């Protein structure tokens, strides 16, 4: 009941479902409160949640996750109390297909666990409970011919499908598979280490021509720790022939992907707009020139960590996985429409970085974090080329080779255009730098500063965080996310800026509140995430925001990190798991 109350309180704050007809809801609520002249105590006794119309209850239930709404029988196990178990009426409402537009059946990722002995019962529900499905995620046990056939015929609105083979030990027999969802916009395939999917894919090739977003999720984490042979479990050369309409391709952590595979995909995807090969160890960049010539609409290119793989293995068996500097410099970057580039964690040298950055006039989003060769010379050449005019989001986390003065010159020249800036992990940037630079960042929305507790070298100077907070509050009204990584031993805040609760509030006297945090909370009204190192200052800030009924704003660096990926135009399309 507490969850229901919380959802009703927030029902007017967020429009989570565009299909909700709020005009009808208002009419139902108006009919519900017909007699407004009755005494308050009489209204309270007469009008309870039991009197709400079914349509209003259904709209409230749409704010809950499927696990909370679910009202299966004991045939399918759950770990939390279900709304459908409250009463018979709520059970009937919870079975409405409109409440089941997105369902995950992947228990490893918080989805619903289906008992293997009750697959037949689950199949029966597809035609009744899940007829309005838009998004569904299936674990290995549920990827069967019967389940796929029912989804194809009983869920005509299905557009996003995830097939998770990552835990598969053996595939089902797909010889009799005659039908597959044919209106998909997005298809996600999670690979196994040694299960070949060609037999399955051969049956579905003719049904997936409508797919616009393709995710192939590899086994990067597993292969890194095991010295085993890498198998090509998916035939990329054949798969690309049946996907002519792809706009977004995400090949994440696939150990067998090479430049030849990427080149093959681009040869049949004239509409490709986003290409991601993060954590693909064998990509050297040899395909980039042809890919960028063929795919004129390509705006987003992610090449993160294509050079740091198998670093725990002996050098004689390590893969040659570095982006080739000479090949990268030969690409005609100035003729492309690249707006977003991720080269995080690569081993590109300074000359290659200058060659890339100075020839991308449309670049608006760049992740250049963890680059040892990102130097003052690169930054200076980039600015002098006038190719930084469109840049809005810049991540240079842990680029230790850049000096403070180079960053000062960059922010003074381009700070007004930055919406996101991550300069964490740099021990040289302390209080003096930020106090002078924050006034230049008046349009900033995402900002990261400081170094983590376990980073070296250790910060010796003390950071007076009160001045930071006040400066941010006065100069950054559009700020939405802030991360301060300095630990509690480095941060200093004055006792004079704090006051006890009992002087102004009737709450426990053991807490203090800072007037600077009050100013930040009232000035930066769009701020919904503050990430701090765990300690006394974190408790101080968290208590302040909780007092203002903003419970989820303040978080610790152990549980949350702030980045710029959510600012990418293709962030939603690139999400998986």
Coordinates of C-alpha atoms in Angstrom, one line a residue:
X1 CA 0.0 0.0 0.0
X2 CA 2.9 2.3 0.6
X3 CA 4.1 1.9 -2.9
X4 CA 0.6 2.6 -4.3
X5 CA 0.4 5.8 -2.2
X6 CA 3.8 6.9 -3.5
X7 CA 2.7 6.3 -7.1
X8 CA -0.5 8.3 -6.7
X9 CA 1.5 11.1 -5.2
X10 CA 3.7 11.2 -8.2
X11 CA 1.1 10.5 -10.9
X12 CA 1.0 14.2 -11.9
X13 CA 4.8 14.6 -11.9
X14 CA 5.9 12.3 -14.6
X15 CA 4.2 11.1 -17.8
X16 CA 5.6 7.5 -17.9
X17 CA 3.2 6.2 -20.5
X18 CA 2.0 8.1 -23.5
X19 CA -1.0 5.8 -23.9
X20 CA -2.7 6.9 -20.7
X21 CA -5.8 9.0 -21.5
X22 CA -5.7 11.6 -18.7
X23 CA -8.9 13.3 -19.9
X24 CA -10.8 10.1 -19.2
X25 CA -9.0 9.8 -15.9
X26 CA -10.0 13.3 -14.8
X27 CA -13.6 12.5 -15.7
X28 CA -13.6 9.4 -13.6
X29 CA -12.0 11.1 -10.7
X30 CA -14.6 14.0 -11.0
X31 CA -17.4 11.5 -10.9
X32 CA -15.8 9.9 -7.9
X33 CA -15.8 13.1 -5.9
X34 CA -19.4 14.1 -6.7
X35 CA -20.6 15.5 -3.4
X36 CA -18.1 18.1 -2.2
X37 CA -20.5 19.6 0.4
X38 CA -20.2 16.7 2.8
X39 CA -18.1 17.1 6.0
X40 CA -14.5 16.2 5.7
X41 CA -14.7 13.3 8.2
X42 CA -17.6 11.9 6.3
X43 CA -15.7 12.1 3.0
X44 CA -12.7 10.4 4.5
X45 CA -14.9 7.5 5.6
X46 CA -16.8 7.2 2.4
X47 CA -14.1 7.7 -0.3
X48 CA -11.4 5.1 0.0
X49 CA -9.1 3.5 -2.6
X50 CA -11.7 0.8 -3.0
X51 CA -14.0 3.4 -4.6
X52 CA -11.5 4.3 -7.3
X53 CA -12.6 3.3 -10.8
X54 CA -10.9 0.4 -12.5
X55 CA -9.4 2.7 -15.2
X56 CA -7.8 4.9 -12.5
X57 CA -6.3 1.9 -10.7
X58 CA -5.0 0.6 -13.9
X59 CA -3.3 3.9 -14.7
X60 CA -1.8 3.9 -11.2
X61 CA -0.5 0.3 -11.7
X62 CA 1.3 1.4 -14.9
X63 CA 3.9 3.1 -12.6
X64 CA 4.8 -0.3 -11.1
X65 CA 7.2 -2.9 -12.5
X66 CA 5.8 -6.2 -13.8
X67 CA 7.0 -8.0 -10.7
X68 CA 4.9 -5.7 -8.5
X69 CA 1.9 -5.9 -10.8
X70 CA 2.2 -9.6 -11.4
X71 CA -0.4 -12.0 -10.0
X72 CA 0.5 -15.4 -11.4
X73 CA -0.3 -18.5 -9.4
X74 CA 2.4 -20.3 -7.5
X75 CA 3.6 -21.9 -10.7
X76 CA 5.9 -19.0 -11.2
X77 CA 8.0 -17.9 -8.3
X78 CA 8.5 -14.3 -7.1
X79 CA 10.4 -12.7 -4.3
X80 CA 8.2 -9.7 -3.5
X81 CA 4.5 -9.1 -2.7
X82 CA 2.3 -8.7 -5.7
X83 CA -0.4 -6.1 -6.2
X84 CA -2.5 -8.8 -7.8
X85 CA -2.7 -10.7 -4.5
X86 CA -4.3 -7.9 -2.6
X87 CA -7.9 -8.8 -3.6
X88 CA -9.9 -10.3 -6.4
X89 CA -10.6 -6.9 -8.1
X90 CA -7.0 -5.9 -8.1
X91 CA -6.1 -9.4 -9.5
X92 CA -8.4 -8.8 -12.4
X93 CA -7.0 -5.4 -13.1
X94 CA -3.4 -6.6 -12.8
X95 CA -4.1 -9.1 -15.6
X96 CA -4.9 -6.4 -18.1
X97 CA -2.5 -6.7 -21.1
X98 CA -2.0 -2.9 -21.1
X99 CA 0.1 -3.3 -17.9
X100 CA 2.4 -5.8 -19.6
X101 CA 4.0 -3.8 -22.4
X102 CA 7.6 -4.4 -21.1
X103 CA 8.5 -7.7 -19.5
X104 CA 11.9 -9.2 -18.7
X105 CA 12.3 -12.9 -18.2
X106 CA 16.0 -12.7 -17.4
X107 CA 16.3 -13.4 -13.6
X108 CA 20.0 -12.6 -13.7
X109 CA 19.1 -9.0 -14.5
X110 CA 16.1 -8.5 -12.2
X111 CA 13.6 -10.1 -14.5
X112 CA 10.9 -12.7 -13.8
X113 CA 11.9 -16.3 -13.0
X114 CA 9.8 -18.8 -14.9
X115 CA 9.7 -22.3 -13.5
X116 CA 11.0 -24.7 -16.2
X117 CA 8.2 -27.1 -15.4
X118 CA 5.6 -24.5 -16.3
X119 CA 6.7 -23.5 -19.8
X120 CA 3.3 -24.6 -21.2
X121 CA 1.4 -22.4 -18.7
X122 CA 3.7 -19.5 -19.7
X123 CA 3.0 -20.1 -23.4
X124 CA -0.8 -19.9 -22.7
X125 CA -0.3 -16.5 -21.1
X126 CA 1.3 -15.0 -24.2
X127 CA -2.1 -14.9 -26.0
X128 CA -3.9 -13.3 -23.0
X129 CA -1.6 -11.5 -20.6
X130 CA 1.1 -10.5 -23.0
X131 CA -0.9 -9.6 -26.2
X132 CA 0.2 -5.9 -25.9
X133 CA 3.9 -6.6 -25.5
X134 CA 6.2 -4.0 -27.0
X135 CA 9.5 -5.1 -25.3
X136 CA 10.4 -8.6 -24.1
X137 CA 13.7 -10.2 -22.8
X138 CA 14.0 -14.0 -22.9
X139 CA 16.5 -16.1 -21.1
X140 CA 17.9 -19.3 -22.7
X141 CA 15.3 -21.6 -21.2
X142 CA 12.5 -19.6 -22.9
X143 CA 14.0 -19.4 -26.3
X144 CA 12.1 -22.3 -27.8
X145 CA 10.1 -22.8 -31.1
X146 CA 6.8 -22.7 -29.3
X147 CA 7.5 -19.5 -27.4
X148 CA 8.8 -17.7 -30.5
X149 CA 5.8 -18.9 -32.5
X150 CA 3.3 -17.6 -29.9
X151 CA 5.1 -14.2 -29.7
X152 CA 5.0 -13.9 -33.5
X153 CA 1.3 -14.7 -33.7
X154 CA -0.1 -13.4 -30.4
X155 CA 2.0 -10.3 -29.8
X156 CA 1.7 -8.3 -33.0
X157 CA 3.0 -5.1 -31.4
X158 CA 6.3 -6.6 -30.3
X159 CA 9.2 -4.3 -31.5
X160 CA 12.1 -4.9 -29.1
X161 CA 13.4 -8.5 -28.5
X162 CA 16.3 -9.7 -26.5
X163 CA 17.6 -13.3 -26.8
X164 CA 20.0 -14.1 -24.0
X165 CA 22.2 -17.2 -24.9
X166 CA 25.0 -16.2 -22.5
X167 CA 24.2 -19.0 -20.0
X168 CA 23.3 -21.6 -22.6
X169 CA 24.9 -25.0 -22.3
X170 CA 22.8 -26.5 -25.2
X171 CA 20.3 -25.0 -27.6
X172 CA 16.8 -26.2 -28.2
X173 CA 15.9 -27.9 -31.5
X174 CA 14.7 -25.3 -33.9
X175 CA 14.1 -27.6 -36.8
X176 CA 10.3 -27.0 -36.5
X177 CA 10.6 -23.2 -36.1
X178 CA 8.3 -21.8 -38.8
X179 CA 7.5 -18.3 -37.4
X180 CA 9.3 -15.4 -35.7
X181 CA 8.4 -11.8 -34.8
X182 CA 8.6 -9.9 -38.0
X183 CA 7.9 -6.3 -37.0
X184 CA 11.0 -5.9 -34.8
X185 CA 12.8 -2.5 -34.6
X186 CA 15.5 -3.8 -32.2
X187 CA 17.1 -7.2 -31.8
X188 CA 19.6 -8.0 -29.1
X189 CA 21.6 -11.3 -29.1
X190 CA 23.7 -12.1 -26.0
X191 CA 26.3 -14.6 -27.1
X192 CA 27.7 -17.7 -25.4
X193 CA 31.3 -18.6 -25.4
X194 CA 31.0 -21.9 -27.4
X195 CA 27.4 -22.2 -28.5
X196 CA 27.1 -21.7 -32.3
X197 CA 23.9 -19.9 -33.3
X198 CA 24.0 -20.4 -37.1
X199 CA 21.4 -23.2 -36.9
X200 CA 19.0 -20.9 -35.1
X201 CA 19.6 -17.8 -37.1
X202 CA 19.2 -19.7 -40.4
X203 CA 15.5 -20.1 -39.4
X204 CA 14.9 -16.4 -38.6
X205 CA 16.9 -14.6 -41.3
X206 CA 13.8 -13.9 -43.4
X207 CA 11.9 -12.4 -40.5
X208 CA 14.3 -9.7 -39.3
X209 CA 14.6 -7.4 -42.3
X210 CA 12.8 -4.6 -40.4
X211 CA 15.4 -4.4 -37.7
X212 CA 16.9 -1.0 -37.3
X213 CA 19.0 -1.5 -34.1
X214 CA 21.2 -4.6 -33.7
X215 CA 23.0 -5.5 -30.5
X216 CA 25.4 -8.4 -30.4
X217 CA 26.8 -8.7 -26.9
X218 CA 29.9 -10.7 -26.5
X219 CA 31.8 -12.5 -23.8
X220 CA 34.5 -9.9 -23.1
X221 CA 34.7 -10.4 -19.3
X222 CA 34.8 -14.2 -19.5
X223 CA 37.5 -14.4 -22.3
X224 CA 39.7 -11.9 -20.5
X225 CA 40.2 -14.2 -17.6
X226 CA 40.4 -17.5 -19.4
X227 CA 43.1 -18.6 -21.9
X228 CA 40.7 -20.4 -24.2
X229 CA 40.2 -20.3 -28.0
X230 CA 37.7 -17.7 -29.2
X231 CA 35.0 -19.1 -31.4
X232 CA 33.0 -17.2 -34.1
X233 CA 29.6 -18.1 -32.8
X234 CA 27.7 -15.9 -35.2
X235 CA 28.2 -15.6 -38.9
X236 CA 28.4 -11.8 -39.3
X237 CA 29.0 -12.1 -43.1
X238 CA 25.7 -13.9 -43.6
X239 CA 23.7 -12.0 -41.0
X240 CA 24.4 -8.6 -42.6
X241 CA 22.7 -9.7 -45.8
X242 CA 19.3 -9.8 -44.1
X243 CA 19.6 -6.5 -42.2
X244 CA 19.5 -3.7 -44.9
X245 CA 17.7 -1.2 -42.7
X246 CA 20.1 -1.0 -39.8
X247 CA 20.7 2.5 -38.3
X248 CA 22.4 1.5 -35.0
X249 CA 24.9 -1.4 -34.7
X250 CA 26.4 -2.2 -31.3
X251 CA 29.0 -5.0 -31.2
X252 CA 30.0 -4.8 -27.5
X253 CA 32.8 -7.0 -26.2
X254 CA 32.7 -9.5 -29.1
X255 CA 36.2 -11.1 -29.1
X256 CA 36.1 -12.4 -32.6
X257 CA 35.0 -9.2 -34.4
X258 CA 37.6 -7.9 -36.8
X259 CA 37.9 -5.1 -39.3
X260 CA 36.6 -7.5 -42.0
X261 CA 33.4 -8.0 -40.0
X262 CA 32.8 -4.3 -39.6
X263 CA 33.6 -3.7 -43.2
X264 CA 31.1 -6.3 -44.2
X265 CA 28.3 -4.7 -42.1
X266 CA 28.9 -1.3 -43.6
X267 CA 28.7 -2.7 -47.1
X268 CA 25.0 -3.4 -46.7
X269 CA 24.0 -0.5 -44.4
X270 CA 23.7 2.7 -46.2
X271 CA 21.5 4.2 -43.5
X272 CA 23.9 3.5 -40.6
X273 CA 24.1 6.3 -38.1
X274 CA 25.7 4.8 -35.1
X275 CA 28.5 2.2 -34.9
X276 CA 29.8 0.9 -31.6
X277 CA 32.7 -1.6 -31.3
X278 CA 33.6 -1.0 -27.7
X279 CA 35.8 -3.7 -26.2
X280 CA 36.3 -5.5 -29.5
X281 CA 40.0 -6.6 -29.2
X282 CA 40.8 -7.3 -32.9
X283 CA 39.6 -4.0 -34.4
X284 CA 42.6 -2.1 -35.6
X285 CA 40.9 0.7 -37.5
X286 CA 41.7 -0.7 -41.0
X287 CA 38.0 -0.7 -41.9
X288 CA 37.3 2.9 -40.9
X289 CA 38.2 4.6 -44.2
X290 CA 35.8 2.4 -46.2
X291 CA 33.1 2.5 -43.5
X292 CA 33.1 6.3 -43.4
X293 CA 33.0 6.5 -47.2
X294 CA 30.1 4.1 -47.5
X295 CA 28.0 5.3 -44.5
X296 CA 27.6 9.0 -45.2
X297 CA 25.0 9.3 -42.4
X298 CA 27.2 7.9 -39.7
X299 CA 27.3 10.4 -36.8
X300 CA 28.3 8.3 -33.8
X301 CA 31.5 6.2 -33.7
X302 CA 32.5 4.4 -30.5
X303 CA 35.9 2.7 -30.3
X304 CA 36.5 2.6 -26.6
X305 CA 39.0 0.1 -25.1
X306 CA 39.9 -1.5 -28.4
X307 CA 43.5 -1.6 -27.3
X308 CA 43.4 -3.0 -23.7
X309 CA 42.6 -6.7 -24.0
X310 CA 44.3 -9.8 -22.7
X311 CA 46.7 -7.6 -20.8
X312 CA 46.9 -10.3 -18.1
X313 CA 48.3 -12.9 -20.5
X314 CA 51.9 -13.4 -21.5
X315 CA 53.1 -11.0 -24.2
X316 CA 53.9 -13.8 -26.6
X317 CA 50.2 -14.8 -26.8
X318 CA 48.6 -11.4 -26.5
X319 CA 46.5 -10.2 -29.4
X320 CA 47.6 -7.3 -31.5
X321 CA 44.6 -5.2 -30.6
X322 CA 45.8 -1.6 -30.8
X323 CA 44.2 0.9 -33.1
X324 CA 46.8 1.5 -35.8
X325 CA 48.0 5.1 -35.6
X326 CA 49.0 5.3 -39.3
X327 CA 45.7 3.8 -40.5
X328 CA 43.7 6.2 -38.3
X329 CA 45.6 9.2 -39.7
X330 CA 44.8 8.1 -43.3
X331 CA 41.0 8.4 -42.7
X332 CA 39.4 11.4 -44.4
X333 CA 37.8 12.7 -41.1
X334 CA 37.1 16.1 -42.6
X335 CA 34.7 14.6 -45.1
X336 CA 32.6 12.8 -42.5
X337 CA 29.6 13.9 -40.4
X338 CA 30.9 12.5 -37.1
X339 CA 29.3 14.3 -34.2
X340 CA 30.1 11.8 -31.4
X341 CA 33.4 10.0 -30.9
X342 CA 34.5 7.6 -28.1
X343 CA 38.2 6.8 -28.1
X344 CA 38.5 6.1 -24.4
X345 CA 41.3 3.8 -23.2
X346 CA 42.9 3.5 -26.6
X347 CA 46.7 3.7 -27.3
X348 CA 46.5 6.4 -30.0
X349 CA 49.6 8.6 -30.0
X350 CA 49.6 12.4 -29.9
X351 CA 50.0 12.7 -33.7
X352 CA 47.0 10.5 -34.3
X353 CA 44.9 12.4 -31.8
X354 CA 45.8 15.7 -33.4
X355 CA 45.0 14.2 -36.9
X356 CA 41.5 13.1 -35.7
X357 CA 40.4 16.0 -33.5
X358 CA 41.5 18.8 -35.8
X359 CA 39.6 17.4 -38.8
X360 CA 36.2 16.9 -37.1
X361 CA 34.4 20.2 -37.4
X362 CA 31.0 18.8 -36.4
X363 CA 32.1 17.1 -33.2
X364 CA 29.8 17.8 -30.3
X365 CA 30.4 14.8 -27.9
X366 CA 33.9 13.4 -27.1
X367 CA 35.0 10.8 -24.6
X368 CA 38.8 11.0 -24.5
X369 CA 39.3 9.7 -21.0
X370 CA 42.2 7.4 -19.9
X371 CA 44.4 8.6 -22.8
X372 CA 48.1 8.8 -21.8
X373 CA 48.9 10.7 -25.0
X374 CA 46.3 13.4 -24.6
X375 CA 48.8 16.3 -24.0
X376 CA 49.0 20.1 -24.0
X377 CA 50.1 20.0 -27.6
X378 CA 47.1 18.0 -28.7
X379 CA 44.8 20.4 -26.9
X380 CA 46.5 23.5 -28.3
X381 CA 46.4 22.1 -31.9
X382 CA 42.8 21.2 -31.5
X383 CA 41.8 24.8 -30.4
X384 CA 43.9 26.4 -33.1
X385 CA 42.2 24.4 -35.8
X386 CA 38.8 26.0 -34.9
X387 CA 37.3 22.4 -34.8
X388 CA 36.1 22.9 -31.2
X389 CA 33.3 25.3 -32.1
X390 CA 30.5 22.7 -31.9
X391 CA 31.8 20.8 -28.8
X392 CA 29.3 20.6 -26.0
X393 CA 30.3 17.4 -24.1
X394 CA 33.9 16.6 -23.2
X395 CA 35.2 13.8 -21.0
X396 CA 38.9 13.9 -20.2
X397 CA 38.9 11.8 -17.1
X398 CA 42.3 10.7 -15.9
X399 CA 44.3 12.4 -18.7
X400 CA 47.4 13.0 -16.5
X401 CA 49.5 14.4 -19.3
X402 CA 47.6 17.6 -19.5
X403 CA 48.7 20.6 -17.4
X404 CA 46.5 23.0 -15.6
X405 CA 47.2 26.0 -17.8
X406 CA 46.2 24.2 -21.0
X407 CA 42.8 23.4 -19.4
X408 CA 42.5 27.0 -18.2
X409 CA 43.0 28.3 -21.7
X410 CA 40.5 25.9 -23.1
X411 CA 37.8 26.7 -20.6
X412 CA 38.2 30.4 -21.0
X413 CA 37.8 30.1 -24.7
X414 CA 35.1 27.5 -25.0
X415 CA 33.6 27.2 -21.4
X416 CA 30.4 29.0 -22.4
X417 CA 29.5 26.2 -24.9
X418 CA 30.1 23.2 -22.6
X419 CA 27.0 21.4 -21.3
X420 CA 29.0 18.5 -19.9
X421 CA 32.6 18.4 -18.6
X422 CA 34.4 15.6 -16.8
X423 CA 37.9 16.4 -15.5
X424 CA 38.0 13.9 -12.7
X425 CA 41.0 11.8 -11.9
X426 CA 43.5 14.7 -12.3
X427 CA 45.4 15.5 -9.2
X428 CA 46.7 18.8 -10.5
X429 CA 43.2 20.4 -10.6
X430 CA 42.5 21.7 -7.1
X431 CA 40.5 24.4 -5.4
X432 CA 42.2 27.4 -7.2
X433 CA 41.5 26.0 -10.6
X434 CA 37.8 25.2 -10.1
X435 CA 37.0 28.4 -8.3
X436 CA 38.3 30.4 -11.3
X437 CA 36.8 28.1 -14.0
X438 CA 33.3 27.5 -12.6
X439 CA 32.1 31.0 -13.5
X440 CA 33.1 30.3 -17.1
X441 CA 30.8 27.2 -17.2
X442 CA 27.4 29.0 -17.0
X443 CA 25.6 26.5 -19.3
X444 CA 27.1 23.4 -17.7
X445 CA 24.7 20.5 -16.9
X446 CA 27.1 17.7 -16.0
X447 CA 30.3 18.3 -14.1
X448 CA 32.9 15.8 -12.6
X449 CA 35.8 16.9 -10.4
X450 CA 38.3 15.4 -8.0
X451 CA 40.1 12.1 -7.8
X452 CA 39.0 9.0 -6.0
X453 CA 40.3 7.8 -2.7
X454 CA 42.4 5.0 -4.1
X455 CA 44.0 7.0 -6.9
X456 CA 47.6 7.9 -6.9
X457 CA 49.2 10.3 -6.3
X458 CA 47.4 11.2 -3.2
X459 CA 46.1 14.8 -2.9
X460 CA 48.0 16.6 -0.1
X461 CA 46.2 20.0 -0.3
X462 CA 42.9 20.5 1.5
X463 CA 39.8 21.4 -0.5
X464 CA 37.3 23.9 1.0
X465 CA 34.2 22.5 -0.4
X466 CA 31.9 25.2 0.9
X467 CA 33.3 27.7 -1.6
X468 CA 32.9 25.2 -4.4
X469 CA 29.2 24.6 -3.6
X470 CA 28.5 28.3 -3.3
X471 CA 30.3 29.1 -6.6
X472 CA 28.4 26.3 -8.4
X473 CA 25.1 27.5 -7.0
X474 CA 25.7 31.1 -8.1
X475 CA 27.0 30.3 -11.6
X476 CA 25.5 27.0 -12.8
X477 CA 21.7 27.2 -12.6
X478 CA 21.2 24.4 -15.3
X479 CA 23.3 21.8 -13.4
X480 CA 21.7 18.4 -13.4
X481 CA 24.5 16.0 -12.3
X482 CA 27.5 16.7 -10.1
X483 CA 30.3 14.4 -8.9
X484 CA 32.9 15.4 -6.4
X485 CA 35.4 12.5 -5.9
X486 CA 37.7 13.9 -3.2
X487 CA 37.5 11.8 -0.1
X488 CA 36.4 12.9 3.3
X489 CA 40.0 13.5 4.5
X490 CA 40.7 15.9 1.7
X491 CA 37.4 17.9 1.9
X492 CA 37.2 20.7 4.5
X493 CA 34.1 22.7 5.4
X494 CA 33.8 25.4 8.1
X495 CA 31.9 25.0 11.3
X496 CA 30.7 28.5 11.0
X497 CA 28.7 27.6 7.8
X498 CA 26.8 24.9 9.7
X499 CA 23.8 25.2 12.1
X500 CA 22.1 22.6 14.3
X501 CA 18.7 21.3 13.3
X502 CA 17.1 22.3 16.5
X503 CA 17.7 26.0 15.8
X504 CA 15.3 25.9 12.9
X505 CA 13.7 22.5 12.6
X506 CA 12.1 20.1 15.0
X507 CA 14.2 17.0 14.0
X508 CA 17.0 15.1 15.7
X509 CA 19.7 17.4 17.1
X510 CA 22.6 15.1 16.0
X511 CA 22.7 16.5 12.5
X512 CA 24.1 19.7 11.0
X513 CA 23.0 21.4 7.9
X514 CA 25.1 23.8 5.7
X515 CA 23.7 27.0 4.4
X516 CA 25.8 26.5 1.3
X517 CA 24.0 23.3 0.5
X518 CA 20.7 25.0 1.0
X519 CA 21.7 27.6 -1.5
X520 CA 22.7 24.9 -4.0
X521 CA 19.4 23.0 -3.5
X522 CA 17.3 26.2 -4.1
X523 CA 19.4 27.7 -6.9
X524 CA 20.0 24.5 -9.0
X525 CA 16.4 23.3 -9.3
X526 CA 17.2 20.8 -12.0
X527 CA 19.9 19.0 -9.9
X528 CA 18.9 15.3 -9.5
X529 CA 22.2 13.6 -8.9
X530 CA 25.1 14.5 -6.5
X531 CA 27.8 11.8 -6.2
X532 CA 30.1 12.2 -3.2
X533 CA 32.7 10.1 -1.5
X534 CA 31.3 8.3 1.5
X535 CA 32.0 10.1 4.8
X536 CA 30.9 13.0 7.0
X537 CA 30.3 15.4 4.2
X538 CA 28.2 12.9 2.2
X539 CA 26.0 12.4 5.3
X540 CA 25.7 16.2 5.7
X541 CA 24.5 16.7 2.1
X542 CA 22.3 13.7 2.1
X543 CA 20.5 14.8 5.2
X544 CA 19.9 18.2 3.8
X545 CA 18.2 16.9 0.6
X546 CA 16.2 14.3 2.5
X547 CA 14.9 17.1 4.7
X548 CA 13.6 18.7 1.5
X549 CA 11.9 15.4 0.5
X550 CA 14.5 14.7 -2.3
X551 CA 15.5 11.3 -1.2
X552 CA 17.3 9.9 -4.2
X553 CA 19.5 12.9 -5.2
X554 CA 22.7 12.2 -3.1
X555 CA 24.7 9.1 -3.8
X556 CA 28.1 7.6 -3.0
X557 CA 31.0 7.0 -5.4
X558 CA 30.9 3.4 -4.4
X559 CA 27.5 2.9 -5.9
X560 CA 27.3 5.4 -8.7
X561 CA 29.6 7.2 -11.2
X562 CA 28.8 10.2 -13.4
X563 CA 29.6 10.2 -17.1
X564 CA 28.5 11.7 -20.3
X565 CA 27.1 8.6 -22.1
X566 CA 23.6 9.6 -21.3
X567 CA 24.1 12.8 -23.3
X568 CA 24.7 10.9 -26.5
X569 CA 21.9 11.1 -29.0
X570 CA 21.9 7.4 -29.3
X571 CA 22.0 6.6 -25.6
X572 CA 18.5 4.9 -25.6
X573 CA 19.3 2.9 -28.6
X574 CA 22.6 1.7 -27.2
X575 CA 21.1 0.5 -23.9
X576 CA 21.2 -3.3 -23.2
X577 CA 20.9 -5.5 -20.1

